[in-house]
Structure formats: structure tokens, C-alpha cells
Amino acid sequence: MFSDEAIKLGRIQVEFQALYDTKEMRERLTTKDRTQELLRICTRDNVSFDGFEYLERKLITEVA
């Protein structure tokens, strides 16, 4: 069974990819901008710092 935190991270990943991981947004926003948006979403949803680091690595760092 999935933990609530894993479900939350998955939902944030889908939201972030839909809003900020399009070709247009990747060209328009810097890595710093995308990281700030991810941090904003994580803060809004009370995600732990470890959760934020995981998402940052998966969505921004490893992709760049």
C-alpha cells in the first residue's frame, strides 16, 4: 500500500509537469525559476525537505 506522502509526491509531480515541464515553459523559465515554483508547490502542500529534494532531483536536476 502506498503511503500518503508517496501519493502526495506523485500528485505534485503530475501538477509540476503539467504546468512547468512543457517545452514552452522550459524555454521560458530558468532552472532557478522552475526550482522556485516546485518549492512553492511543496511548501503549499507541506512536503518535507527530503520530499522536495527528491522531486527536484527527478523533475529538474536529472532532466537538465
PDB file of N, CA, C and O in Angstrom:
ATOM      1  N   MET A   1       0.837  -1.183   0.000  1.00  0.00           N
ATOM      2  CA  MET A   1       0.000   0.000   0.000  1.00  0.00           C
ATOM      3  C   MET A   1       0.882   1.247   0.000  1.00  0.00           C
ATOM      4  O   MET A   1       1.904   1.294   0.653  1.00  0.00           O
ATOM      5  N   PHE A   2       0.461   2.255  -0.762  1.00  0.00           N
ATOM      6  CA  PHE A   2       1.234   3.494  -0.854  1.00  0.00           C
ATOM      7  C   PHE A   2       0.998   4.364   0.367  1.00  0.00           C
ATOM      8  O   PHE A   2      -0.103   4.440   0.897  1.00  0.00           O
ATOM      9  N   SER A   3       2.032   5.043   0.778  1.00  0.00           N
ATOM     10  CA  SER A   3       1.877   5.968   1.898  1.00  0.00           C
ATOM     11  C   SER A   3       1.263   7.268   1.399  1.00  0.00           C
ATOM     12  O   SER A   3       1.297   7.577   0.203  1.00  0.00           O
ATOM     13  N   ASP A   4       0.711   8.019   2.307  1.00  0.00           N
ATOM     14  CA  ASP A   4       0.125   9.309   1.943  1.00  0.00           C
ATOM     15  C   ASP A   4       1.170  10.237   1.334  1.00  0.00           C
ATOM     16  O   ASP A   4       0.876  10.989   0.410  1.00  0.00           O
ATOM     17  N   GLU A   5       2.389  10.180   1.854  1.00  0.00           N
ATOM     18  CA  GLU A   5       3.465  11.035   1.335  1.00  0.00           C
ATOM     19  C   GLU A   5       3.803  10.692  -0.113  1.00  0.00           C
ATOM     20  O   GLU A   5       3.990  11.581  -0.944  1.00  0.00           O
ATOM     21  N   ALA A   6       3.847   9.401  -0.428  1.00  0.00           N
ATOM     22  CA  ALA A   6       4.145   8.985  -1.804  1.00  0.00           C
ATOM     23  C   ALA A   6       3.045   9.441  -2.755  1.00  0.00           C
ATOM     24  O   ALA A   6       3.334   9.899  -3.870  1.00  0.00           O
ATOM     25  N   ILE A   7       1.814   9.346  -2.331  1.00  0.00           N
ATOM     26  CA  ILE A   7       0.693   9.807  -3.160  1.00  0.00           C
ATOM     27  C   ILE A   7       0.783  11.313  -3.365  1.00  0.00           C
ATOM     28  O   ILE A   7       0.579  11.816  -4.478  1.00  0.00           O
ATOM     29  N   LYS A   8       1.116  12.041  -2.305  1.00  0.00           N
ATOM     30  CA  LYS A   8       1.257  13.493  -2.393  1.00  0.00           C
ATOM     31  C   LYS A   8       2.372  13.871  -3.363  1.00  0.00           C
ATOM     32  O   LYS A   8       2.208  14.765  -4.200  1.00  0.00           O
ATOM     33  N   LEU A   9       3.506  13.184  -3.279  1.00  0.00           N
ATOM     34  CA  LEU A   9       4.625  13.467  -4.182  1.00  0.00           C
ATOM     35  C   LEU A   9       4.241  13.177  -5.631  1.00  0.00           C
ATOM     36  O   LEU A   9       4.598  13.940  -6.539  1.00  0.00           O
ATOM     37  N   GLY A  10       3.514  12.112  -5.842  1.00  0.00           N
ATOM     38  CA  GLY A  10       3.065  11.788  -7.195  1.00  0.00           C
ATOM     39  C   GLY A  10       2.123  12.845  -7.751  1.00  0.00           C
ATOM     40  O   GLY A  10       2.229  13.231  -8.921  1.00  0.00           O
ATOM     41  N   ARG A  11       1.225  13.334  -6.920  1.00  0.00           N
ATOM     42  CA  ARG A  11       0.295  14.376  -7.353  1.00  0.00           C
ATOM     43  C   ARG A  11       1.039  15.671  -7.687  1.00  0.00           C
ATOM     44  O   ARG A  11       0.763  16.317  -8.699  1.00  0.00           O
ATOM     45  N   ILE A  12       2.015  16.024  -6.859  1.00  0.00           N
ATOM     46  CA  ILE A  12       2.813  17.226  -7.114  1.00  0.00           C
ATOM     47  C   ILE A  12       3.622  17.056  -8.394  1.00  0.00           C
ATOM     48  O   ILE A  12       3.734  17.995  -9.194  1.00  0.00           O
ATOM     49  N   GLN A  13       4.164  15.869  -8.615  1.00  0.00           N
ATOM     50  CA  GLN A  13       4.925  15.622  -9.836  1.00  0.00           C
ATOM     51  C   GLN A  13       4.052  15.836 -11.066  1.00  0.00           C
ATOM     52  O   GLN A  13       4.459  16.510 -12.016  1.00  0.00           O
ATOM     53  N   VAL A  14       2.836  15.314 -11.054  1.00  0.00           N
ATOM     54  CA  VAL A  14       1.923  15.474 -12.187  1.00  0.00           C
ATOM     55  C   VAL A  14       1.575  16.950 -12.381  1.00  0.00           C
ATOM     56  O   VAL A  14       1.596  17.464 -13.509  1.00  0.00           O
ATOM     57  N   GLU A  15       1.284  17.653 -11.290  1.00  0.00           N
ATOM     58  CA  GLU A  15       0.957  19.082 -11.375  1.00  0.00           C
ATOM     59  C   GLU A  15       2.132  19.879 -11.943  1.00  0.00           C
ATOM     60  O   GLU A  15       1.967  20.699 -12.848  1.00  0.00           O
ATOM     61  N   PHE A  16       3.330  19.626 -11.421  1.00  0.00           N
ATOM     62  CA  PHE A  16       4.505  20.357 -11.870  1.00  0.00           C
ATOM     63  C   PHE A  16       4.776  20.101 -13.347  1.00  0.00           C
ATOM     64  O   PHE A  16       5.040  21.025 -14.109  1.00  0.00           O
ATOM     65  N   GLN A  17       4.693  18.840 -13.749  1.00  0.00           N
ATOM     66  CA  GLN A  17       4.961  18.511 -15.149  1.00  0.00           C
ATOM     67  C   GLN A  17       3.934  19.143 -16.075  1.00  0.00           C
ATOM     68  O   GLN A  17       4.287  19.608 -17.156  1.00  0.00           O
ATOM     69  N   ALA A  18       2.691  19.189 -15.654  1.00  0.00           N
ATOM     70  CA  ALA A  18       1.650  19.796 -16.488  1.00  0.00           C
ATOM     71  C   ALA A  18       1.851  21.302 -16.630  1.00  0.00           C
ATOM     72  O   ALA A  18       1.636  21.872 -17.711  1.00  0.00           O
ATOM     73  N   LEU A  19       2.287  21.952 -15.561  1.00  0.00           N
ATOM     74  CA  LEU A  19       2.411  23.414 -15.580  1.00  0.00           C
ATOM     75  C   LEU A  19       3.775  23.905 -16.057  1.00  0.00           C
ATOM     76  O   LEU A  19       3.856  24.917 -16.762  1.00  0.00           O
ATOM     77  N   TYR A  20       4.842  23.240 -15.644  1.00  0.00           N
ATOM     78  CA  TYR A  20       6.182  23.805 -15.834  1.00  0.00           C
ATOM     79  C   TYR A  20       7.139  22.931 -16.642  1.00  0.00           C
ATOM     80  O   TYR A  20       8.289  23.313 -16.845  1.00  0.00           O
ATOM     81  N   ASP A  21       6.709  21.777 -17.095  1.00  0.00           N
ATOM     82  CA  ASP A  21       7.624  20.889 -17.801  1.00  0.00           C
ATOM     83  C   ASP A  21       7.286  20.784 -19.285  1.00  0.00           C
ATOM     84  O   ASP A  21       7.682  19.855 -19.954  1.00  0.00           O
ATOM     85  N   THR A  22       6.552  21.773 -19.776  1.00  0.00           N
ATOM     86  CA  THR A  22       6.274  21.805 -21.207  1.00  0.00           C
ATOM     87  C   THR A  22       7.474  22.422 -21.924  1.00  0.00           C
ATOM     88  O   THR A  22       8.291  23.111 -21.305  1.00  0.00           O
ATOM     89  N   LYS A  23       7.570  22.183 -23.208  1.00  0.00           N
ATOM     90  CA  LYS A  23       8.691  22.728 -23.982  1.00  0.00           C
ATOM     91  C   LYS A  23       8.718  24.248 -23.861  1.00  0.00           C
ATOM     92  O   LYS A  23       9.778  24.849 -23.644  1.00  0.00           O
ATOM     93  N   GLU A  24       7.564  24.880 -23.959  1.00  0.00           N
ATOM     94  CA  GLU A  24       7.479  26.339 -23.870  1.00  0.00           C
ATOM     95  C   GLU A  24       7.983  26.853 -22.522  1.00  0.00           C
ATOM     96  O   GLU A  24       8.759  27.800 -22.454  1.00  0.00           O
ATOM     97  N   MET A  25       7.543  26.215 -21.442  1.00  0.00           N
ATOM     98  CA  MET A  25       7.949  26.685 -20.108  1.00  0.00           C
ATOM     99  C   MET A  25       9.422  26.402 -19.835  1.00  0.00           C
ATOM    100  O   MET A  25      10.086  27.199 -19.185  1.00  0.00           O
ATOM    101  N   ARG A  26       9.945  25.282 -20.323  1.00  0.00           N
ATOM    102  CA  ARG A  26      11.383  25.001 -20.143  1.00  0.00           C
ATOM    103  C   ARG A  26      12.232  26.042 -20.856  1.00  0.00           C
ATOM    104  O   ARG A  26      13.312  26.390 -20.393  1.00  0.00           O
ATOM    105  N   GLU A  27      11.747  26.542 -22.007  1.00  0.00           N
ATOM    106  CA  GLU A  27      12.488  27.577 -22.735  1.00  0.00           C
ATOM    107  C   GLU A  27      12.341  28.938 -22.063  1.00  0.00           C
ATOM    108  O   GLU A  27      13.255  29.750 -22.107  1.00  0.00           O
ATOM    109  N   ARG A  28      11.193  29.168 -21.443  1.00  0.00           N
ATOM    110  CA  ARG A  28      10.888  30.478 -20.870  1.00  0.00           C
ATOM    111  C   ARG A  28      11.447  30.667 -19.456  1.00  0.00           C
ATOM    112  O   ARG A  28      11.849  31.765 -19.083  1.00  0.00           O
ATOM    113  N   LEU A  29      11.466  29.595 -18.671  1.00  0.00           N
ATOM    114  CA  LEU A  29      11.890  29.694 -17.277  1.00  0.00           C
ATOM    115  C   LEU A  29      13.298  29.139 -17.098  1.00  0.00           C
ATOM    116  O   LEU A  29      13.669  28.154 -17.724  1.00  0.00           O
ATOM    117  N   THR A  30      14.046  29.767 -16.224  1.00  0.00           N
ATOM    118  CA  THR A  30      15.370  29.255 -15.884  1.00  0.00           C
ATOM    119  C   THR A  30      15.218  28.079 -14.917  1.00  0.00           C
ATOM    120  O   THR A  30      14.131  27.850 -14.366  1.00  0.00           O
ATOM    121  N   THR A  31      16.290  27.364 -14.700  1.00  0.00           N
ATOM    122  CA  THR A  31      16.282  26.281 -13.724  1.00  0.00           C
ATOM    123  C   THR A  31      15.924  26.823 -12.351  1.00  0.00           C
ATOM    124  O   THR A  31      15.157  26.203 -11.608  1.00  0.00           O
ATOM    125  N   LYS A  32      16.430  27.997 -12.031  1.00  0.00           N
ATOM    126  CA  LYS A  32      16.115  28.626 -10.745  1.00  0.00           C
ATOM    127  C   LYS A  32      14.619  28.901 -10.641  1.00  0.00           C
ATOM    128  O   LYS A  32      14.006  28.646  -9.598  1.00  0.00           O
ATOM    129  N   ASP A  33      14.010  29.423 -11.694  1.00  0.00           N
ATOM    130  CA  ASP A  33      12.572  29.705 -11.689  1.00  0.00           C
ATOM    131  C   ASP A  33      11.758  28.433 -11.475  1.00  0.00           C
ATOM    132  O   ASP A  33      10.799  28.415 -10.699  1.00  0.00           O
ATOM    133  N   ARG A  34      12.129  27.373 -12.184  1.00  0.00           N
ATOM    134  CA  ARG A  34      11.403  26.105 -12.058  1.00  0.00           C
ATOM    135  C   ARG A  34      11.570  25.531 -10.654  1.00  0.00           C
ATOM    136  O   ARG A  34      10.619  24.999 -10.075  1.00  0.00           O
ATOM    137  N   THR A  35      12.771  25.663 -10.085  1.00  0.00           N
ATOM    138  CA  THR A  35      13.008  25.188  -8.723  1.00  0.00           C
ATOM    139  C   THR A  35      12.163  25.973  -7.727  1.00  0.00           C
ATOM    140  O   THR A  35      11.579  25.399  -6.802  1.00  0.00           O
ATOM    141  N   GLN A  36      12.068  27.287  -7.915  1.00  0.00           N
ATOM    142  CA  GLN A  36      11.242  28.114  -7.031  1.00  0.00           C
ATOM    143  C   GLN A  36       9.768  27.722  -7.115  1.00  0.00           C
ATOM    144  O   GLN A  36       9.076  27.699  -6.097  1.00  0.00           O
ATOM    145  N   GLU A  37       9.294  27.424  -8.301  1.00  0.00           N
ATOM    146  CA  GLU A  37       7.900  27.002  -8.457  1.00  0.00           C
ATOM    147  C   GLU A  37       7.662  25.661  -7.777  1.00  0.00           C
ATOM    148  O   GLU A  37       6.632  25.458  -7.133  1.00  0.00           O
ATOM    149  N   LEU A  38       8.610  24.739  -7.905  1.00  0.00           N
ATOM    150  CA  LEU A  38       8.486  23.455  -7.231  1.00  0.00           C
ATOM    151  C   LEU A  38       8.486  23.647  -5.720  1.00  0.00           C
ATOM    152  O   LEU A  38       7.668  23.042  -5.013  1.00  0.00           O
ATOM    153  N   LEU A  39       9.343  24.503  -5.224  1.00  0.00           N
ATOM    154  CA  LEU A  39       9.388  24.793  -3.791  1.00  0.00           C
ATOM    155  C   LEU A  39       8.074  25.402  -3.317  1.00  0.00           C
ATOM    156  O   LEU A  39       7.564  25.046  -2.252  1.00  0.00           O
ATOM    157  N   ARG A  40       7.502  26.282  -4.113  1.00  0.00           N
ATOM    158  CA  ARG A  40       6.219  26.902  -3.761  1.00  0.00           C
ATOM    159  C   ARG A  40       5.126  25.837  -3.623  1.00  0.00           C
ATOM    160  O   ARG A  40       4.363  25.826  -2.655  1.00  0.00           O
ATOM    161  N   ILE A  41       5.072  24.923  -4.585  1.00  0.00           N
ATOM    162  CA  ILE A  41       4.061  23.864  -4.546  1.00  0.00           C
ATOM    163  C   ILE A  41       4.288  22.962  -3.333  1.00  0.00           C
ATOM    164  O   ILE A  41       3.342  22.607  -2.620  1.00  0.00           O
ATOM    165  N   CYS A  42       5.542  22.593  -3.091  1.00  0.00           N
ATOM    166  CA  CYS A  42       5.859  21.725  -1.957  1.00  0.00           C
ATOM    167  C   CYS A  42       5.536  22.397  -0.622  1.00  0.00           C
ATOM    168  O   CYS A  42       5.026  21.750   0.295  1.00  0.00           O
ATOM    169  N   THR A  43       5.816  23.681  -0.528  1.00  0.00           N
ATOM    170  CA  THR A  43       5.510  24.425   0.696  1.00  0.00           C
ATOM    171  C   THR A  43       4.006  24.483   0.903  1.00  0.00           C
ATOM    172  O   THR A  43       3.520  24.272   2.019  1.00  0.00           O
ATOM    173  N   ARG A  44       3.275  24.747  -0.148  1.00  0.00           N
ATOM    174  CA  ARG A  44       1.808  24.814  -0.076  1.00  0.00           C
ATOM    175  C   ARG A  44       1.221  23.514   0.464  1.00  0.00           C
ATOM    176  O   ARG A  44       0.281  23.523   1.249  1.00  0.00           O
ATOM    177  N   ASP A  45       1.830  22.389   0.054  1.00  0.00           N
ATOM    178  CA  ASP A  45       1.298  21.078   0.436  1.00  0.00           C
ATOM    179  C   ASP A  45       2.028  20.442   1.612  1.00  0.00           C
ATOM    180  O   ASP A  45       1.857  19.254   1.881  1.00  0.00           O
ATOM    181  N   ASN A  46       2.853  21.224   2.300  1.00  0.00           N
ATOM    182  CA  ASN A  46       3.569  20.752   3.496  1.00  0.00           C
ATOM    183  C   ASN A  46       4.400  19.494   3.236  1.00  0.00           C
ATOM    184  O   ASN A  46       4.377  18.547   4.013  1.00  0.00           O
ATOM    185  N   VAL A  47       5.154  19.515   2.155  1.00  0.00           N
ATOM    186  CA  VAL A  47       6.043  18.410   1.827  1.00  0.00           C
ATOM    187  C   VAL A  47       7.348  18.599   2.593  1.00  0.00           C
ATOM    188  O   VAL A  47       7.853  19.713   2.717  1.00  0.00           O
ATOM    189  N   SER A  48       7.905  17.524   3.079  1.00  0.00           N
ATOM    190  CA  SER A  48       9.172  17.589   3.804  1.00  0.00           C
ATOM    191  C   SER A  48      10.290  18.041   2.868  1.00  0.00           C
ATOM    192  O   SER A  48      10.172  17.948   1.645  1.00  0.00           O
ATOM    193  N   PHE A  49      11.392  18.493   3.466  1.00  0.00           N
ATOM    194  CA  PHE A  49      12.537  18.903   2.661  1.00  0.00           C
ATOM    195  C   PHE A  49      13.081  17.726   1.866  1.00  0.00           C
ATOM    196  O   PHE A  49      13.481  17.878   0.714  1.00  0.00           O
ATOM    197  N   ASP A  50      13.085  16.550   2.474  1.00  0.00           N
ATOM    198  CA  ASP A  50      13.537  15.351   1.754  1.00  0.00           C
ATOM    199  C   ASP A  50      12.656  15.091   0.537  1.00  0.00           C
ATOM    200  O   ASP A  50      13.148  14.725  -0.532  1.00  0.00           O
ATOM    201  N   GLY A  51      11.359  15.280   0.695  1.00  0.00           N
ATOM    202  CA  GLY A  51      10.436  15.109  -0.424  1.00  0.00           C
ATOM    203  C   GLY A  51      10.702  16.123  -1.522  1.00  0.00           C
ATOM    204  O   GLY A  51      10.701  15.797  -2.713  1.00  0.00           O
ATOM    205  N   PHE A  52      10.946  17.376  -1.118  1.00  0.00           N
ATOM    206  CA  PHE A  52      11.276  18.415  -2.090  1.00  0.00           C
ATOM    207  C   PHE A  52      12.560  18.066  -2.837  1.00  0.00           C
ATOM    208  O   PHE A  52      12.613  18.165  -4.063  1.00  0.00           O
ATOM    209  N   GLU A  53      13.592  17.645  -2.106  1.00  0.00           N
ATOM    210  CA  GLU A  53      14.864  17.286  -2.747  1.00  0.00           C
ATOM    211  C   GLU A  53      14.684  16.151  -3.747  1.00  0.00           C
ATOM    212  O   GLU A  53      15.274  16.161  -4.821  1.00  0.00           O
ATOM    213  N   TYR A  54      13.878  15.173  -3.385  1.00  0.00           N
ATOM    214  CA  TYR A  54      13.614  14.047  -4.283  1.00  0.00           C
ATOM    215  C   TYR A  54      12.966  14.551  -5.570  1.00  0.00           C
ATOM    216  O   TYR A  54      13.398  14.209  -6.673  1.00  0.00           O
ATOM    217  N   LEU A  55      11.916  15.367  -5.437  1.00  0.00           N
ATOM    218  CA  LEU A  55      11.227  15.883  -6.622  1.00  0.00           C
ATOM    219  C   LEU A  55      12.142  16.782  -7.449  1.00  0.00           C
ATOM    220  O   LEU A  55      12.130  16.717  -8.678  1.00  0.00           O
ATOM    221  N   GLU A  56      12.932  17.600  -6.784  1.00  0.00           N
ATOM    222  CA  GLU A  56      13.862  18.479  -7.505  1.00  0.00           C
ATOM    223  C   GLU A  56      14.837  17.650  -8.339  1.00  0.00           C
ATOM    224  O   GLU A  56      15.090  17.946  -9.504  1.00  0.00           O
ATOM    225  N   ARG A  57      15.346  16.607  -7.738  1.00  0.00           N
ATOM    226  CA  ARG A  57      16.283  15.727  -8.448  1.00  0.00           C
ATOM    227  C   ARG A  57      15.595  15.067  -9.649  1.00  0.00           C
ATOM    228  O   ARG A  57      16.128  15.061 -10.755  1.00  0.00           O
ATOM    229  N   LYS A  58      14.412  14.529  -9.447  1.00  0.00           N
ATOM    230  CA  LYS A  58      13.702  13.795 -10.502  1.00  0.00           C
ATOM    231  C   LYS A  58      13.158  14.713 -11.603  1.00  0.00           C
ATOM    232  O   LYS A  58      13.138  14.340 -12.768  1.00  0.00           O
ATOM    233  N   LEU A  59      12.691  15.908 -11.222  1.00  0.00           N
ATOM    234  CA  LEU A  59      11.999  16.770 -12.192  1.00  0.00           C
ATOM    235  C   LEU A  59      12.882  17.839 -12.815  1.00  0.00           C
ATOM    236  O   LEU A  59      12.579  18.322 -13.902  1.00  0.00           O
ATOM    237  N   ILE A  60      13.951  18.223 -12.135  1.00  0.00           N
ATOM    238  CA  ILE A  60      14.746  19.357 -12.620  1.00  0.00           C
ATOM    239  C   ILE A  60      16.206  18.961 -12.852  1.00  0.00           C
ATOM    240  O   ILE A  60      16.725  19.098 -13.960  1.00  0.00           O
ATOM    241  N   THR A  61      16.876  18.466 -11.828  1.00  0.00           N
ATOM    242  CA  THR A  61      18.317  18.213 -11.911  1.00  0.00           C
ATOM    243  C   THR A  61      18.664  17.122 -12.909  1.00  0.00           C
ATOM    244  O   THR A  61      19.527  17.322 -13.756  1.00  0.00           O
ATOM    245  N   GLU A  62      18.010  15.971 -12.824  1.00  0.00           N
ATOM    246  CA  GLU A  62      18.357  14.856 -13.702  1.00  0.00           C
ATOM    247  C   GLU A  62      17.899  15.088 -15.127  1.00  0.00           C
ATOM    248  O   GLU A  62      18.434  14.501 -16.042  1.00  0.00           O
ATOM    249  N   VAL A  63      16.927  15.959 -15.323  1.00  0.00           N
ATOM    250  CA  VAL A  63      16.388  16.239 -16.650  1.00  0.00           C
ATOM    251  C   VAL A  63      17.254  17.257 -17.377  1.00  0.00           C
ATOM    252  O   VAL A  63      17.418  17.192 -18.588  1.00  0.00           O
ATOM    253  N   ALA A  64      17.810  18.207 -16.629  1.00  0.00           N
ATOM    254  CA  ALA A  64      18.566  19.309 -17.229  1.00  0.00           C
ATOM    255  C   ALA A  64      19.820  18.890 -17.931  1.00  0.00           C
ATOM    256  O   ALA A  64      20.280  17.880 -18.061  1.00  0.00           O
TER     257      ALA A  64
END
